[in-house]
Coordinates of C-alpha atoms and ligand atoms in Angstrom, one line a residue:
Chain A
X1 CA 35.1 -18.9 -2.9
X2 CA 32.1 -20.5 -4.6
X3 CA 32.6 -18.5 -7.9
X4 CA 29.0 -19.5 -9.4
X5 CA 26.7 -19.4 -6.1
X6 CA 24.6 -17.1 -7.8
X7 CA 23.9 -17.8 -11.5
X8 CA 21.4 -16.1 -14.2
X9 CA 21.7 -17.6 -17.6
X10 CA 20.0 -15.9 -20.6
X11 CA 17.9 -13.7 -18.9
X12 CA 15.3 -12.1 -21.6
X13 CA 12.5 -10.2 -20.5
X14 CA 10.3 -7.8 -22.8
X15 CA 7.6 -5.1 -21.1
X16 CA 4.2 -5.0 -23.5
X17 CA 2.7 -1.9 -23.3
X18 CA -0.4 -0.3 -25.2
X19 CA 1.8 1.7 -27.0
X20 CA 5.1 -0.9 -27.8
X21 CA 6.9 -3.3 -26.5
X22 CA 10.2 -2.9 -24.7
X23 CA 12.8 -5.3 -24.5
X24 CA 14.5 -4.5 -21.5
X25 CA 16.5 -7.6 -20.5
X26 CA 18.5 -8.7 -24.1
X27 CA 20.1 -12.1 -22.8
X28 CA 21.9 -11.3 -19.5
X29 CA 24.1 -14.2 -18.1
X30 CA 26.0 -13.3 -14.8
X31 CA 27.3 -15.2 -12.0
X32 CA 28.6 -14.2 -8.4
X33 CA 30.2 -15.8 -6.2
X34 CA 29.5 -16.3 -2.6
X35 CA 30.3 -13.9 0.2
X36 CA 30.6 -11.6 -2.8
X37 CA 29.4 -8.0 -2.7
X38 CA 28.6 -7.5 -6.4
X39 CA 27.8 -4.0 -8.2
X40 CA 25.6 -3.5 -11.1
X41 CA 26.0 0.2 -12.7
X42 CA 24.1 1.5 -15.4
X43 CA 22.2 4.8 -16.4
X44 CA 18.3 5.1 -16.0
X45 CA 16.9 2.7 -17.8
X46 CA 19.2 0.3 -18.2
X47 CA 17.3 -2.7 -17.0
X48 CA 19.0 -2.6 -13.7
X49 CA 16.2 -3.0 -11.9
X50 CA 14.2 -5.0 -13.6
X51 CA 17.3 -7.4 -13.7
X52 CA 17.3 -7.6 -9.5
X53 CA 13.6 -7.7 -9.2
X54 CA 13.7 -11.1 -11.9
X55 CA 15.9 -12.7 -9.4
X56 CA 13.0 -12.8 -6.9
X57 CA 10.7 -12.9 -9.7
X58 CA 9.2 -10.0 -8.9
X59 CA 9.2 -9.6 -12.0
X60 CA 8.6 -12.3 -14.3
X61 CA 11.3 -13.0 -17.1
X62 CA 10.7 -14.4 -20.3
X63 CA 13.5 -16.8 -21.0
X64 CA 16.3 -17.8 -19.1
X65 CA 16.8 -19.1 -15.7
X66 CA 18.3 -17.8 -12.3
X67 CA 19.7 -20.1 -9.8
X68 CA 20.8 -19.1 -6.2
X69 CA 22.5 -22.1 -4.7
X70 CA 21.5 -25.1 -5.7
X71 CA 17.7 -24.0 -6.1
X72 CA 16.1 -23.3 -9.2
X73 CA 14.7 -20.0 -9.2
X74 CA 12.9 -19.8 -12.0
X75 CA 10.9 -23.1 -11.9
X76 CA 9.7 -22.9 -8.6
X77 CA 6.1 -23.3 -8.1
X78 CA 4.3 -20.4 -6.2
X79 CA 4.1 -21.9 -3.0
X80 CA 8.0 -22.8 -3.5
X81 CA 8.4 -19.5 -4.2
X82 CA 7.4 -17.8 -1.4
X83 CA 9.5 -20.1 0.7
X84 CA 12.5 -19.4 -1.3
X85 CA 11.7 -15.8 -1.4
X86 CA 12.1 -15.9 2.4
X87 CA 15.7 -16.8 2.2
X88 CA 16.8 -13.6 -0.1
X89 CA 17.0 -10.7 1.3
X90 CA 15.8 -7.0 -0.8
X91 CA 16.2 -3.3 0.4
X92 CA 14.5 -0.8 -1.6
X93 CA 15.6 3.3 -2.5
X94 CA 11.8 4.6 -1.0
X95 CA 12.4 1.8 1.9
X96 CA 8.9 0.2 1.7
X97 CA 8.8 0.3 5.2
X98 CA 5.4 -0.6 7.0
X99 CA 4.0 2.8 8.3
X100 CA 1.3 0.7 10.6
X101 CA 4.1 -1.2 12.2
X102 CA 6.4 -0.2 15.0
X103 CA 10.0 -0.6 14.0
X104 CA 10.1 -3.7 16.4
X105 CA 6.9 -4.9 14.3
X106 CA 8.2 -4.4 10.5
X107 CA 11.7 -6.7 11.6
X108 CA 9.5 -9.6 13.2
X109 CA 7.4 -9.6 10.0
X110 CA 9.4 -12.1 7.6
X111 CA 10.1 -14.4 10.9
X112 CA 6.5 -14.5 11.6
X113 CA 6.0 -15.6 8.0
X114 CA 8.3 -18.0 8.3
X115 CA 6.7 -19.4 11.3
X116 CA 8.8 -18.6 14.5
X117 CA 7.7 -18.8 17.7
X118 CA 7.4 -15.5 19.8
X119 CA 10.3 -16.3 22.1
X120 CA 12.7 -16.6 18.6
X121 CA 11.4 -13.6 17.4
X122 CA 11.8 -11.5 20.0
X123 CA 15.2 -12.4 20.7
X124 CA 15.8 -12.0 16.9
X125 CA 14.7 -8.8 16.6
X126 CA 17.0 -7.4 19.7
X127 CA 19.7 -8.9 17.9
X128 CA 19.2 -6.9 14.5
X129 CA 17.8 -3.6 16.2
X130 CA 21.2 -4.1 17.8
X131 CA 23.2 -4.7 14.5
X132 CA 21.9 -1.5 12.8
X133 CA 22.1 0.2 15.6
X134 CA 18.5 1.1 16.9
X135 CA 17.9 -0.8 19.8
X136 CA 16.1 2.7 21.3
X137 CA 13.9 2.9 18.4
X138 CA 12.3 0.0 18.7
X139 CA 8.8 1.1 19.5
X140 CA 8.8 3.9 17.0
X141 CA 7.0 4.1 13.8
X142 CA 8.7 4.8 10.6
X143 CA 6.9 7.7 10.2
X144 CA 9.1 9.5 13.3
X145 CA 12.9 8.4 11.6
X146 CA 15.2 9.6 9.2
X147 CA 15.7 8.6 5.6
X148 CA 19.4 6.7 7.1
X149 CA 17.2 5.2 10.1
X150 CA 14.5 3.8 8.0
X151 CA 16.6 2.1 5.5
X152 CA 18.8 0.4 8.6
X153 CA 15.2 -0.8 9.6
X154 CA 14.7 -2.1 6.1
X155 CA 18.2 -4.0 6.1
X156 CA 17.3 -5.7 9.6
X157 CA 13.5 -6.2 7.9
X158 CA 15.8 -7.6 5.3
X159 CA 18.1 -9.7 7.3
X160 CA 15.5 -10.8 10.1
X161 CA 14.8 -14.5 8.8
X162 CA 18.6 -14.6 7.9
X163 CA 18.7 -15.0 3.8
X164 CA 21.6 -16.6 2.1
X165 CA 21.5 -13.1 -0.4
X166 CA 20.2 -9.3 0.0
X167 CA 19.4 -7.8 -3.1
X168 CA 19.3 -3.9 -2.5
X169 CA 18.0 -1.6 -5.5
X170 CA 19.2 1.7 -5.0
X171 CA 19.1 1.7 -1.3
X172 CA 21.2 4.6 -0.9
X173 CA 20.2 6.8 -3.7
X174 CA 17.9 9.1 -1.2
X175 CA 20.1 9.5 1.5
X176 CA 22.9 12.6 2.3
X177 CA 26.3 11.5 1.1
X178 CA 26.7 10.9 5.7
X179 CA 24.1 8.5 5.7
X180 CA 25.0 6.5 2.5
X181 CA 28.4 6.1 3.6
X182 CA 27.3 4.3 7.1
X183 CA 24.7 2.6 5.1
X184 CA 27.5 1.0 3.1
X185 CA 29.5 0.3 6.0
X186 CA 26.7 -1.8 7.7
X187 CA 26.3 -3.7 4.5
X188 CA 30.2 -4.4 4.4
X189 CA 30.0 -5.3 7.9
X190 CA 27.1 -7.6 7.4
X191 CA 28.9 -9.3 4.4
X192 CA 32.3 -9.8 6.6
X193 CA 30.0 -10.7 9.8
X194 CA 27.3 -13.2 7.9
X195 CA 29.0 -14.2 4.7
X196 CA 25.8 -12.8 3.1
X197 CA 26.1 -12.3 -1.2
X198 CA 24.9 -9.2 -2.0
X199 CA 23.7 -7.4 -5.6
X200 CA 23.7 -3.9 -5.1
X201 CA 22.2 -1.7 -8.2
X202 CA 23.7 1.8 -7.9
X203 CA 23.8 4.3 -11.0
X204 CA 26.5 5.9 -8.6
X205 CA 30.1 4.5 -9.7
X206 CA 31.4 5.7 -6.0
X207 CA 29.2 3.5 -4.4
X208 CA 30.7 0.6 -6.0
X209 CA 34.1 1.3 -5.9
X210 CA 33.8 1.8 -1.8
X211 CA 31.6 -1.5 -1.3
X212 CA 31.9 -4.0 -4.1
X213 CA 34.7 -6.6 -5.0
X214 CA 33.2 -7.1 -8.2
X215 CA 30.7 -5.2 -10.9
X216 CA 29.1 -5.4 -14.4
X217 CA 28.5 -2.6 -16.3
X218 CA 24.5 -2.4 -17.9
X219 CA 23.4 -1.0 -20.6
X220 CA 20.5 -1.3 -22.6
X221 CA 19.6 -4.4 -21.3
X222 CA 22.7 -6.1 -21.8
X223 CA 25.7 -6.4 -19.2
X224 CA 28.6 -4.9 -21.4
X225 CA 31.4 -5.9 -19.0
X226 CA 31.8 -7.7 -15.8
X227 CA 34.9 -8.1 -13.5
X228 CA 36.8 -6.8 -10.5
X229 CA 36.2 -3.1 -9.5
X230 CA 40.1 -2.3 -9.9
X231 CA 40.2 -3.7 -12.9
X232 CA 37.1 -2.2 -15.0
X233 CA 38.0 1.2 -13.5
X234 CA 41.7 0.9 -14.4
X235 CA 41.2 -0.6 -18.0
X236 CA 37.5 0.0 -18.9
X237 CA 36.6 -2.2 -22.0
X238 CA 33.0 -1.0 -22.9
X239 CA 32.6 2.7 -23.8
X240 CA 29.4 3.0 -21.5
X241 CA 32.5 2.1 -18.6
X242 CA 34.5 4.5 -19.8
X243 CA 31.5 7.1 -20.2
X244 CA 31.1 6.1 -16.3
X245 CA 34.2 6.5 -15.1
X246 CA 34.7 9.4 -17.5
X247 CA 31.7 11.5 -15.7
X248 CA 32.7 9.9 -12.4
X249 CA 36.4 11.3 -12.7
X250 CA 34.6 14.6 -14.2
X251 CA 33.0 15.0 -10.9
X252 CA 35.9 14.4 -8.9
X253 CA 38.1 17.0 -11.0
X254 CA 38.8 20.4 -9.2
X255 CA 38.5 23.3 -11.1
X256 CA 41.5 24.4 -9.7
X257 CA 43.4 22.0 -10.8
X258 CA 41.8 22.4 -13.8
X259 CA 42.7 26.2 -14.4
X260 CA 46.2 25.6 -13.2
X261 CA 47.1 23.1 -15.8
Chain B
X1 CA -47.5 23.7 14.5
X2 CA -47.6 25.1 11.2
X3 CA -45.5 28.5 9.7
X4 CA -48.4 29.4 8.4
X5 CA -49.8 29.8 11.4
X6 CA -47.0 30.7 13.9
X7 CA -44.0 32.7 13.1
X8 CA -41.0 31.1 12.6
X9 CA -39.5 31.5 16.2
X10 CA -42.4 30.4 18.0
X11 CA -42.2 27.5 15.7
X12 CA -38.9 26.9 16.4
X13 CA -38.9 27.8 20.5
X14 CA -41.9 24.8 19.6
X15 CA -39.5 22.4 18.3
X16 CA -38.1 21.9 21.3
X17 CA -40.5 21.0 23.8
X18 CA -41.7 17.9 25.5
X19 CA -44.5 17.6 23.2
X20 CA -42.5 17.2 19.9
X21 CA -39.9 15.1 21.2
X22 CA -42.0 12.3 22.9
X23 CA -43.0 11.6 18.9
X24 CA -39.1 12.2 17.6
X25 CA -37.5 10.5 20.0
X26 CA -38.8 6.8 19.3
X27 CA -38.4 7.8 15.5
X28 CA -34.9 8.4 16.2
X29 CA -34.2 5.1 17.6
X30 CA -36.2 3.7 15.0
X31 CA -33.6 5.8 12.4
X32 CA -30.6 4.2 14.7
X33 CA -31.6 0.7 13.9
X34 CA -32.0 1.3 10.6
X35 CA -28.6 3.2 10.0
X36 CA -26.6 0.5 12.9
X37 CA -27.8 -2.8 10.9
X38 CA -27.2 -0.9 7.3
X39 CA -23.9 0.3 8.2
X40 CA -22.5 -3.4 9.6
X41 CA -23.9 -4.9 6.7
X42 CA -22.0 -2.1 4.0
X43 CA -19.1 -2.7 5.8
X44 CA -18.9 -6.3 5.8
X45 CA -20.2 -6.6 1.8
X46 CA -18.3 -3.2 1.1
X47 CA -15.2 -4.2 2.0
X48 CA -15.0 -7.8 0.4
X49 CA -16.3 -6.6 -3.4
X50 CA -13.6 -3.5 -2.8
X51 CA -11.2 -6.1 -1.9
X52 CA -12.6 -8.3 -4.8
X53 CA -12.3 -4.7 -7.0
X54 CA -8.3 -4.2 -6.0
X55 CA -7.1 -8.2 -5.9
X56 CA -8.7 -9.4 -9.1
X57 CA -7.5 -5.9 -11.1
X58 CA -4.9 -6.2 -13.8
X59 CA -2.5 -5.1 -11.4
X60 CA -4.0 -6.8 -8.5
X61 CA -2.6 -9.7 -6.6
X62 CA -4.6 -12.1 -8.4
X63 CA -5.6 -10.7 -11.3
X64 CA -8.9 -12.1 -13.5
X65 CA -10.2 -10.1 -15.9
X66 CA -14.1 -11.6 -16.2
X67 CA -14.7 -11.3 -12.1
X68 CA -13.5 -8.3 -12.2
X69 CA -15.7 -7.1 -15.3
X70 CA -18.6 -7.9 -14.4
X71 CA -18.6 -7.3 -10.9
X72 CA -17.5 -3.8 -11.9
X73 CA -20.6 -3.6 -14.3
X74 CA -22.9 -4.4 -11.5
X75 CA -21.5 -2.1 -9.0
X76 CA -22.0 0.7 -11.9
X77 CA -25.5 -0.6 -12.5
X78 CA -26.2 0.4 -9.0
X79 CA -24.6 3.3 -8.5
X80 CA -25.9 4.8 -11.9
X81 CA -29.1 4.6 -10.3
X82 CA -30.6 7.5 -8.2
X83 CA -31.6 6.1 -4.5
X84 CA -35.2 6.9 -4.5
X85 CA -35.5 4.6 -7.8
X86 CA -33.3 1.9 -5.9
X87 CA -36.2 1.8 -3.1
X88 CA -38.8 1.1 -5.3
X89 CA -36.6 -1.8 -6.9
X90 CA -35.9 -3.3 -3.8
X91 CA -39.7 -3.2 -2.6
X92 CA -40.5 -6.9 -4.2
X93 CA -36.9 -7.9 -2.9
X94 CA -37.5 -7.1 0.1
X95 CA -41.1 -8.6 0.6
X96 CA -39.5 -11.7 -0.7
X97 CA -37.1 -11.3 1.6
X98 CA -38.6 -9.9 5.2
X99 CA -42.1 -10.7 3.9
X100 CA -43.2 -7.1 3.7
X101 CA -41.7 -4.3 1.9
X102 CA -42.5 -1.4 4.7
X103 CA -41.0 -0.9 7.7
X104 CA -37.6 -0.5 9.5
X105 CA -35.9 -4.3 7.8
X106 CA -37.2 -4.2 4.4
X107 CA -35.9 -0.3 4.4
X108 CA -32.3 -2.3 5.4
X109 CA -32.5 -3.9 2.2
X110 CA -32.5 -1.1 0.2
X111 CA -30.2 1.0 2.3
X112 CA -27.8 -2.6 1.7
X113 CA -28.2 -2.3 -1.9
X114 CA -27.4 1.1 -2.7
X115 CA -24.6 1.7 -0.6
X116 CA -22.6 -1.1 -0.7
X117 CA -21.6 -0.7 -4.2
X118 CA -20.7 3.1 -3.2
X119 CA -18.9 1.9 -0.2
X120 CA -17.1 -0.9 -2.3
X121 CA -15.7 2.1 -4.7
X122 CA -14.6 3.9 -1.5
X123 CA -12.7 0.9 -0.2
X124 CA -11.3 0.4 -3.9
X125 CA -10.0 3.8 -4.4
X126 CA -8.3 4.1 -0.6
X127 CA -6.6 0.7 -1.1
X128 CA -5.3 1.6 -4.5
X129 CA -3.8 4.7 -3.0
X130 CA -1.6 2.3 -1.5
X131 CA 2.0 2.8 -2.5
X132 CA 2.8 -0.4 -4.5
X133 CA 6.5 -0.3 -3.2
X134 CA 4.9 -1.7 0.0
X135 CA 3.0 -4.6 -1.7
X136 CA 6.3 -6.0 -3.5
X137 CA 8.2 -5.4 -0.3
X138 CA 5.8 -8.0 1.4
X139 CA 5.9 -10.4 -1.8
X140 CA 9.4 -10.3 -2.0
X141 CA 9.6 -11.1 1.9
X142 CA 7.5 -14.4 0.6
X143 CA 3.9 -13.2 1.7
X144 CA 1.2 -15.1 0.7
X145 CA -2.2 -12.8 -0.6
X146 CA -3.9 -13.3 2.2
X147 CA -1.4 -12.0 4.5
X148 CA -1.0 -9.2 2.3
X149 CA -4.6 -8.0 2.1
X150 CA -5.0 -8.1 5.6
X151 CA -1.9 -8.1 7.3
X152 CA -0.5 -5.0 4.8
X153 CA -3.3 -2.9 2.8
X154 CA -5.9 -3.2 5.2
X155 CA -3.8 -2.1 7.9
X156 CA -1.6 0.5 6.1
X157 CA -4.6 2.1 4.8
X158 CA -6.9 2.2 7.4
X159 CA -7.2 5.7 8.5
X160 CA -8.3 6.5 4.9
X161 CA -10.5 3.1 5.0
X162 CA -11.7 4.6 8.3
X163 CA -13.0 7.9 6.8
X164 CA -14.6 6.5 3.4
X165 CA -16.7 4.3 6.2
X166 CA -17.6 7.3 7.7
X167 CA -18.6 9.0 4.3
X168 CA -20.8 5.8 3.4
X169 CA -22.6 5.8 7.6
X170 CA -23.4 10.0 6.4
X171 CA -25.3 8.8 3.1
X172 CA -27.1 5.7 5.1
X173 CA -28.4 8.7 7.5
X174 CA -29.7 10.6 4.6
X175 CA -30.4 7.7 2.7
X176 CA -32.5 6.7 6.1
X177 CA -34.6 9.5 5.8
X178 CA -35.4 9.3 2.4
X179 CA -36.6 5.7 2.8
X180 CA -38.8 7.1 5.6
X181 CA -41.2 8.7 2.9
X182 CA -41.8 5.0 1.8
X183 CA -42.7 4.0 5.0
X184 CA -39.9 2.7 6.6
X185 CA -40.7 4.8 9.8
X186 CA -37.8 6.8 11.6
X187 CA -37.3 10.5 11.3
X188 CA -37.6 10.4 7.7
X189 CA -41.3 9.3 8.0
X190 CA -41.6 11.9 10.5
X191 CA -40.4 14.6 8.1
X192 CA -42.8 13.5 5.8
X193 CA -46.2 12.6 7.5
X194 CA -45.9 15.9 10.1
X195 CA -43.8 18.4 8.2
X196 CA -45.2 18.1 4.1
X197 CA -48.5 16.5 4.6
X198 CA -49.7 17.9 8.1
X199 CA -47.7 21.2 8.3
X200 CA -46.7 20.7 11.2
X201 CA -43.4 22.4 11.0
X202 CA -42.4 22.1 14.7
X203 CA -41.8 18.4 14.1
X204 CA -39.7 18.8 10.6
X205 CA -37.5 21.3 12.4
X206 CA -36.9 18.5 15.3
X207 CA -35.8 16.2 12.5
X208 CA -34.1 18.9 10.9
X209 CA -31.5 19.5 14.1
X210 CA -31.6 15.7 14.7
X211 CA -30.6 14.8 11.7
X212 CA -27.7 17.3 12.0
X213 CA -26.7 16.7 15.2
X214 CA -26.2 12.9 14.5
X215 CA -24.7 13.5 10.7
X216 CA -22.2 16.1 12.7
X217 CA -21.4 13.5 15.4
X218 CA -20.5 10.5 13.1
X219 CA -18.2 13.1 11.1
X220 CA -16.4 14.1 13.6
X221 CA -16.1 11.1 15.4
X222 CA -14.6 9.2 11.8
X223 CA -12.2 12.1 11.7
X224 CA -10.9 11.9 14.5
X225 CA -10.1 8.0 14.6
X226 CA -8.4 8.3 11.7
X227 CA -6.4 11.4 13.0
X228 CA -5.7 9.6 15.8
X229 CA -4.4 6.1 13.8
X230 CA -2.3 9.0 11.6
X231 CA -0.9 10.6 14.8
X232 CA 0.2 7.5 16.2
X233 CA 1.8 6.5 12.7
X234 CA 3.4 10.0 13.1
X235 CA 1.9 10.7 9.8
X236 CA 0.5 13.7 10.2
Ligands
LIG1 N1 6.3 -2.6 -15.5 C1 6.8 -2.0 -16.6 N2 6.1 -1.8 -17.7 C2 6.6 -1.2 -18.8 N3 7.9 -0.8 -18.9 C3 8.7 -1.0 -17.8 C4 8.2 -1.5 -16.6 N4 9.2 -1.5 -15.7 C5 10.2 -1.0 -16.3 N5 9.9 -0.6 -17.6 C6 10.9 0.0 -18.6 O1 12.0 -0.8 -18.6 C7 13.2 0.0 -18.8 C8 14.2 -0.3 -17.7 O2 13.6 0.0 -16.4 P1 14.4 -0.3 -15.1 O3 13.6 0.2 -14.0 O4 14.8 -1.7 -15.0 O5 15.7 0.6 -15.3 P2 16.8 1.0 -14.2 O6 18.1 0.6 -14.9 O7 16.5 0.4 -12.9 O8 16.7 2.6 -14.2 P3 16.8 3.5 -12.9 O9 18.3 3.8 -12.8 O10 16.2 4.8 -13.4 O11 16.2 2.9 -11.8 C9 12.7 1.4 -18.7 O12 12.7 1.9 -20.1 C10 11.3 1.4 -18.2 O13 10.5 2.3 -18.8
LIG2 MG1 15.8 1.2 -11.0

């Protein structure tokens, strides 16, 4: 396995508002490896997402550099940017779905950007209504599915033009515990199936420990500790880990258990 | 037929004959004109400055703070200004322009000029309503601006687009008929020659229920395209 296939180095990146300024990126290096499914878990306000959204430069960082492969993220022109952005994949918690498009519509949309023709499109599009599952719902709008059905359209929006990375923000944290869990299943089936990388931001520690092979812990703009699952939540280093798993394993006590002790 | 004359019901009954309506009904073609050629020209220069408005914002696709400024000061200027004292403004414009400043096309000009500043705020406000979740999605999927203004929040927000057009065609009408009392012709002149100067009341009451009738009409139609875009989004 490529250990460094994704790489950020020094990643600084300070909001200036009226009021102050807020550094919410302090210096974060991380690398993942190919094929990886990687976690990120951190309380609100971490910087989590404004850590994703720099890979992609949604967001603009300050200093430091991202690289995904062997391209330069963060000295790509805008043009170059555009093209590169086609080639990573991002999933969103409110879905970001295009209401004015059919279902069939919002997955063709990246692969008419990227320039196919209409016969490759078409038979691309069968392909990933098939892959999450809603072949029947092709002609529907977004407005007529369920939270679980719209965020499997925004994976195969996602995975349409067939990126070498999906970057997913929360993509689970409005669904039913039901939903989520076959959410995570189609992205561990995708990452077995395509060999895709994924980052997946989660402030839910059960999310990572069912989908990821590796995770960093965040906190206040810094990544406190980074390593395999088993590991950081057998022997967490960092107290915010430990406050994690310590809330996580709170939530998994039984009273019962409790009261019979 | 005046009030003064008549009573009101016999005025009214009056209103609708043969007689009155063989003078309204060339004004009210003469009003259509003037409100069709308005209406494509807000729309075309309404929608680019509120497009201009949105992209060039500091949160805006391309943001640039001195277009924006001073496009936004002009678009006040305008609006600060009550439309009977935009008419007189555009009277030398328009004689520079259409060579005379009477009539149904010089009246365009000033119908152009105040309403596509108020048309351009409509279009600004509904695109800014757009949830800005949808505008990264489409960056982060590699979309250029110009496939984002057009192929994203024009299209996602065109049933509101849709009903802020039909608010701006409403205040043409009336507009319309105001410029008629500075001799732009239509049912507003009407109004004013028949029913103020000549009391002839039978004629304002036409205008009156036309001007009603085709003020009802546009609202309804507006609504329901954009109830029919949201039903087919499944949006409402
Ligand atoms: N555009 C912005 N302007 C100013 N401050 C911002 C901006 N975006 C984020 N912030 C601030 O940066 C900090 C980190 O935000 P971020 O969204 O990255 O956190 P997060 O870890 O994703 O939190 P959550 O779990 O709630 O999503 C917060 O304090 C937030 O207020
Ligand atoms: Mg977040």
């Amino acid at each position: 396995m490529d250990e460094k296939f994704i790489e950020v180095k020094q990643l600084y990146k300070t909001f200036h508002t009226k009021k102050q300024d807020i550094e919410v990126l302090k210096g974060i290096d991380l690398s993942v490896g190919k094929g990886d499914i990687y976690g990120i878990v951190g309380f609100s306000g971490a910087g989590k997402s404004t850590l994703v959204r720099c890979i992609n430069r949604l967001e603009e960082p300050d200093s430091g550099s991202v690289r995904i492969g062997d391209q330069e993220i963060t000295s790509l022109g805008k043009a170059q940017l555009n093209k590169q952005r086609r080639k990573i994949g991002m999933i969103f918690q409110q879905f970001n779905l295009f209401d004015s498009m059919t279902v069939a519509q919002n997955i063709a949309y990246p692969l008419k950007m990227a320039g196919a023709s209409a016969k490759e499109i078409g038979a691309r599009v069968e392909e990933m209504l098939a892959l999450v599952g809603l072949t029947e719902k092709r002609d529907a709008y977004p407005g007529e599915l369920s939270g679980g059905q719209k965020q499997r359209v925004g994976i195969a929006r996602a995975l349409a033009n067939q990126p070498d990375v999906l970057l997913s923000d929360e993509a689970t944290s409005a669904l039913d515990p039901q939903t989520t869990l076959s959410v995570l299943d189609l992205l561990k089936e995708i990452n077995q199936k395509l060999g895709l990388t994924i980052i997946l931001i989660t402030h839910e520690l059960e999310v990572i420990k069912y989908t990821c092979h590796r995770m960093a812990v965040m906190e206040d703009g810094k990544l406190l500790e980074q390593g395999l699952v088993k590991d950081i939540f057998q022997h967490p280093q960092c107290d915010t880990a430990r406050n994690f798993i310590g809330v996580y394993n709170k939530f998994r006590s039984d009273y019962w258990q409790e009261e019979a002790k | 037929m005046s009030l003064y004359k008549y009573s009101f019901w016999e005025v009214l009954k009056h209103a609708f004959s043969a007689e009155v309506w063989e003078r309204v009904v060339p004004a009210i073609s003469e009003t259509m004109y003037m409100v069709a050629v308005s209406a494509v020209f807000v729309l075309v220069f309404g929608v680019l400055l509120g497009l201009v408005l949105v992209m060039t914002s500091k949160e805006g696709l391309v943001p640039c703070k001195s277009v924006h400024t001073v496009l936004s000061a002009v678009i006040n200027c305008f609006r600060s200004l009550p439309q009977v004292i935009i008419i007189i403004v555009m009277l030398p414009v328009a004689r520079a322009l259409v060579g005379k400043s009477y009539g149904s096309n010089a009246c365009i000009i000033s119908l152009v000029a105040s309403c596509v500043p108020l048309f351009a705020r409509l279009v600004e406000s509904s695109l800014l309503e757009l949830d800005k979740g949808k505008i990264e999605a489409a960056k982060a999927m590699g979309s250029g601006n110009m496939r984002i203004l057009f192929q994203i929040m024009v299209p996602e927000t065109m049933p509101s687009l849709v009903r802020a057009f039909t608010n701006a065609v409403v205040i043409i009408i009336s507009m319309t008929a105001l410029a008629g009392s500075f001799g732009a012709g239509g049912i507003g002149y009407i109004a004013v020659t028949y029913g103020y100067t000549r009391f002839e009341h039978d004629l304002l009451f036409a205008t009156i229920i036309v001007l009603i009738v085709i003020v009802q009409a546009v609202q309804i139609l507006g609504d329901t395209i954009s109830k029919i875009i949201l039903k087919r989004r499944h949006l409402i």
